[in-house]
């Protein structure tokens, strides 16, 4: 029964996101991951980029600090730097497409984007539609509440109003509580969910631990509960069956892990407790 609800939810999310596809004002940024050294190579690189086969298009949803977020006019964060390092290893130029989170998988399926890098959790249902690389980090779903809340742990979410980002694993797990009389409010991003809680519209927010820490540090009077809901792994999503790209990216990722570069990127954005 639980599985069925999740499957239905995912189906609804997919349909919803397909309908929304292209209407969300996708924003494109080109990051400097060009490795061309000589003028001739640079010229060649330009031609290839124009032809489209030397550009690695990353689909993301830049509302998810510290993994991807807006800093002035730029999109920055762990995922951006990891993708840049991968593009560099592949001799490609990274291009970032900032779209709704639930549009990322359809964007990969249609071939408009090559990689989905968005703090995306490896999940069984998603694996039906895309392939995932080896994981590059672990995370968890946590509960944010107001400091004076009577919600002290996951069990207390029963019967409450829970805010999530639409189409995320937080959405999937929180939706389990619908059977217990909880109401799920789905927002375009985690920040909006936190704002809604501050305005008293909802009782709790279920979201990934690192964005949760950022939101709590930027807002007065809210806290993260000690007990997490799940433990998850983030990986890069790729169009199903594109094993050539999958293998290349797994190789690049393995090198970044081996050299310590991956950890250095993570440490730049997340200070150790
Ligand atoms: N880890 C969660 C998931 O895979 C949330 C990811 C949200 N990412 C984002 N860039 N908004 O569903």
mmCIF file with all atom_site columns, N, CA and C and ligand atoms in Angstrom, residues 60-64 68 101 104 117-121 126 141 165 167-170 208 232 234, ligand 1:
data_model
loop_
_atom_site.group_PDB
_atom_site.id
_atom_site.type_symbol
_atom_site.label_atom_id
_atom_site.label_alt_id
_atom_site.label_comp_id
_atom_site.label_asym_id
_atom_site.label_entity_id
_atom_site.label_seq_id
_atom_site.pdbx_PDB_ins_code
_atom_site.Cartn_x
_atom_site.Cartn_y
_atom_site.Cartn_z
_atom_site.occupancy
_atom_site.B_iso_or_equiv
_atom_site.pdbx_formal_charge
_atom_site.auth_seq_id
_atom_site.auth_comp_id
_atom_site.auth_asym_id
_atom_site.auth_atom_id
_atom_site.pdbx_PDB_model_num
ATOM   1  N N  . UNK A 1 60  ? 19.860 21.641 -12.896 1.00 0.00 ? 60  UNK A N  1
ATOM   2  C CA . UNK A 1 60  ? 19.812 21.719 -11.442 1.00 0.00 ? 60  UNK A CA 1
ATOM   3  C C  . UNK A 1 60  ? 18.667 22.607 -11.012 1.00 0.00 ? 60  UNK A C  1
ATOM   4  N N  . UNK A 1 61  ? 18.489 22.729 -9.703  1.00 0.00 ? 61  UNK A N  1
ATOM   5  C CA . UNK A 1 61  ? 17.500 23.653 -9.150  1.00 0.00 ? 61  UNK A CA 1
ATOM   6  C C  . UNK A 1 61  ? 18.242 24.423 -8.064  1.00 0.00 ? 61  UNK A C  1
ATOM   7  N N  . UNK A 1 62  ? 18.650 25.640 -8.405  1.00 0.00 ? 62  UNK A N  1
ATOM   8  C CA . UNK A 1 62  ? 19.579 26.380 -7.552  1.00 0.00 ? 62  UNK A CA 1
ATOM   9  C C  . UNK A 1 62  ? 18.901 27.081 -6.372  1.00 0.00 ? 62  UNK A C  1
ATOM   10 N N  . UNK A 1 63  ? 18.173 26.300 -5.606  1.00 0.00 ? 63  UNK A N  1
ATOM   11 C CA . UNK A 1 63  ? 17.477 26.813 -4.410  1.00 0.00 ? 63  UNK A CA 1
ATOM   12 C C  . UNK A 1 63  ? 17.834 25.918 -3.242  1.00 0.00 ? 63  UNK A C  1
ATOM   13 N N  . UNK A 1 64  ? 19.048 25.393 -3.261  1.00 0.00 ? 64  UNK A N  1
ATOM   14 C CA . UNK A 1 64  ? 19.391 24.298 -2.370  1.00 0.00 ? 64  UNK A CA 1
ATOM   15 C C  . UNK A 1 64  ? 20.802 24.475 -1.798  1.00 0.00 ? 64  UNK A C  1
ATOM   16 N N  . UNK A 1 68  ? 23.607 24.019 -4.369  1.00 0.00 ? 68  UNK A N  1
ATOM   17 C CA . UNK A 1 68  ? 23.473 24.939 -5.508  1.00 0.00 ? 68  UNK A CA 1
ATOM   18 C C  . UNK A 1 68  ? 22.554 26.075 -5.098  1.00 0.00 ? 68  UNK A C  1
ATOM   19 N N  . UNK A 1 101 ? 12.915 21.598 -9.640  1.00 0.00 ? 101 UNK A N  1
ATOM   20 C CA . UNK A 1 101 ? 13.526 20.313 -9.276  1.00 0.00 ? 101 UNK A CA 1
ATOM   21 C C  . UNK A 1 101 ? 12.843 19.143 -9.991  1.00 0.00 ? 101 UNK A C  1
ATOM   22 N N  . UNK A 1 104 ? 13.918 18.156 -13.650 1.00 0.00 ? 104 UNK A N  1
ATOM   23 C CA . UNK A 1 104 ? 15.280 17.688 -13.971 1.00 0.00 ? 104 UNK A CA 1
ATOM   24 C C  . UNK A 1 104 ? 15.268 16.328 -14.669 1.00 0.00 ? 104 UNK A C  1
ATOM   25 N N  . UNK A 1 117 ? 22.529 17.364 -11.571 1.00 0.00 ? 117 UNK A N  1
ATOM   26 C CA . UNK A 1 117 ? 23.336 17.463 -10.349 1.00 0.00 ? 117 UNK A CA 1
ATOM   27 C C  . UNK A 1 117 ? 22.595 18.430 -9.440  1.00 0.00 ? 117 UNK A C  1
ATOM   28 N N  . UNK A 1 118 ? 21.924 17.895 -8.456  1.00 0.00 ? 118 UNK A N  1
ATOM   29 C CA . UNK A 1 118 ? 21.006 18.724 -7.673  1.00 0.00 ? 118 UNK A CA 1
ATOM   30 C C  . UNK A 1 118 ? 20.784 18.155 -6.278  1.00 0.00 ? 118 UNK A C  1
ATOM   31 N N  . UNK A 1 119 ? 21.838 17.682 -5.656  1.00 0.00 ? 119 UNK A N  1
ATOM   32 C CA . UNK A 1 119 ? 21.666 17.035 -4.351  1.00 0.00 ? 119 UNK A CA 1
ATOM   33 C C  . UNK A 1 119 ? 20.633 15.937 -4.487  1.00 0.00 ? 119 UNK A C  1
ATOM   34 N N  . UNK A 1 120 ? 20.711 15.243 -5.620  1.00 0.00 ? 120 UNK A N  1
ATOM   35 C CA . UNK A 1 120 ? 19.642 14.298 -5.939  1.00 0.00 ? 120 UNK A CA 1
ATOM   36 C C  . UNK A 1 120 ? 19.888 12.933 -5.295  1.00 0.00 ? 120 UNK A C  1
ATOM   37 N N  . UNK A 1 121 ? 18.906 12.499 -4.559  1.00 0.00 ? 121 UNK A N  1
ATOM   38 C CA . UNK A 1 121 ? 18.998 11.232 -3.844  1.00 0.00 ? 121 UNK A CA 1
ATOM   39 C C  . UNK A 1 121 ? 18.747 10.054 -4.779  1.00 0.00 ? 121 UNK A C  1
ATOM   40 N N  . UNK A 1 126 ? 13.177 6.626  -9.052  1.00 0.00 ? 126 UNK A N  1
ATOM   41 C CA . UNK A 1 126 ? 13.927 7.417  -10.040 1.00 0.00 ? 126 UNK A CA 1
ATOM   42 C C  . UNK A 1 126 ? 14.769 6.518  -10.924 1.00 0.00 ? 126 UNK A C  1
ATOM   43 N N  . UNK A 1 141 ? 17.235 13.217 5.642   1.00 0.00 ? 141 UNK A N  1
ATOM   44 C CA . UNK A 1 141 ? 16.058 14.079 5.701   1.00 0.00 ? 141 UNK A CA 1
ATOM   45 C C  . UNK A 1 141 ? 15.822 14.419 7.162   1.00 0.00 ? 141 UNK A C  1
ATOM   46 N N  . UNK A 1 165 ? 9.628  20.425 -0.290  1.00 0.00 ? 165 UNK A N  1
ATOM   47 C CA . UNK A 1 165 ? 9.817  20.885 -1.672  1.00 0.00 ? 165 UNK A CA 1
ATOM   48 C C  . UNK A 1 165 ? 9.230  19.818 -2.579  1.00 0.00 ? 165 UNK A C  1
ATOM   49 N N  . UNK A 1 167 ? 8.264  17.133 -5.082  1.00 0.00 ? 167 UNK A N  1
ATOM   50 C CA . UNK A 1 167 ? 8.987  16.127 -5.864  1.00 0.00 ? 167 UNK A CA 1
ATOM   51 C C  . UNK A 1 167 ? 10.284 15.632 -5.258  1.00 0.00 ? 167 UNK A C  1
ATOM   52 N N  . UNK A 1 168 ? 10.582 16.067 -4.028  1.00 0.00 ? 168 UNK A N  1
ATOM   53 C CA . UNK A 1 168 ? 11.824 15.621 -3.395  1.00 0.00 ? 168 UNK A CA 1
ATOM   54 C C  . UNK A 1 168 ? 11.565 14.369 -2.555  1.00 0.00 ? 168 UNK A C  1
ATOM   55 N N  . UNK A 1 169 ? 12.639 13.777 -2.067  1.00 0.00 ? 169 UNK A N  1
ATOM   56 C CA . UNK A 1 169 ? 12.466 12.624 -1.182  1.00 0.00 ? 169 UNK A CA 1
ATOM   57 C C  . UNK A 1 169 ? 11.788 13.062 0.119   1.00 0.00 ? 169 UNK A C  1
ATOM   58 N N  . UNK A 1 170 ? 11.996 14.312 0.516   1.00 0.00 ? 170 UNK A N  1
ATOM   59 C CA . UNK A 1 170 ? 11.285 14.840 1.686   1.00 0.00 ? 170 UNK A CA 1
ATOM   60 C C  . UNK A 1 170 ? 9.781  14.757 1.447   1.00 0.00 ? 170 UNK A C  1
ATOM   61 N N  . UNK A 1 208 ? 16.394 18.103 3.380   1.00 0.00 ? 208 UNK A N  1
ATOM   62 C CA . UNK A 1 208 ? 17.753 17.574 3.527   1.00 0.00 ? 208 UNK A CA 1
ATOM   63 C C  . UNK A 1 208 ? 18.533 18.347 4.599   1.00 0.00 ? 208 UNK A C  1
ATOM   64 N N  . UNK A 1 232 ? 20.384 9.045  3.200   1.00 0.00 ? 232 UNK A N  1
ATOM   65 C CA . UNK A 1 232 ? 20.321 8.916  1.740   1.00 0.00 ? 232 UNK A CA 1
ATOM   66 C C  . UNK A 1 232 ? 21.692 9.141  1.110   1.00 0.00 ? 232 UNK A C  1
ATOM   67 N N  . UNK A 1 234 ? 23.558 10.974 -2.356  1.00 0.00 ? 234 UNK A N  1
ATOM   68 C CA . UNK A 1 234 ? 23.404 11.825 -3.534  1.00 0.00 ? 234 UNK A CA 1
ATOM   69 C C  . UNK A 1 234 ? 24.284 11.290 -4.661  1.00 0.00 ? 234 UNK A C  1
HETATM 70 N N1 . LIG B 2 .   ? 17.731 15.105 -1.901  1.00 0.00 ? 1   LIG B N1 1
HETATM 71 C C1 . LIG B 2 .   ? 16.398 15.444 -2.200  1.00 0.00 ? 1   LIG B C1 1
HETATM 72 C C2 . LIG B 2 .   ? 15.908 14.673 -3.393  1.00 0.00 ? 1   LIG B C2 1
HETATM 73 O O1 . LIG B 2 .   ? 16.649 14.078 -4.098  1.00 0.00 ? 1   LIG B O1 1
HETATM 74 C C3 . LIG B 2 .   ? 16.183 16.926 -2.431  1.00 0.00 ? 1   LIG B C3 1
HETATM 75 C C4 . LIG B 2 .   ? 16.989 17.513 -3.532  1.00 0.00 ? 1   LIG B C4 1
HETATM 76 C C5 . LIG B 2 .   ? 16.553 18.929 -3.863  1.00 0.00 ? 1   LIG B C5 1
HETATM 77 N N2 . LIG B 2 .   ? 17.524 19.547 -4.690  1.00 0.00 ? 1   LIG B N2 1
HETATM 78 C C6 . LIG B 2 .   ? 17.460 20.795 -5.194  1.00 0.00 ? 1   LIG B C6 1
HETATM 79 N N3 . LIG B 2 .   ? 18.447 21.224 -5.905  1.00 0.00 ? 1   LIG B N3 1
HETATM 80 N N4 . LIG B 2 .   ? 16.421 21.536 -4.978  1.00 0.00 ? 1   LIG B N4 1
HETATM 81 O O2 . LIG B 2 .   ? 14.755 14.654 -3.670  1.00 0.00 ? 1   LIG B O2 1
#
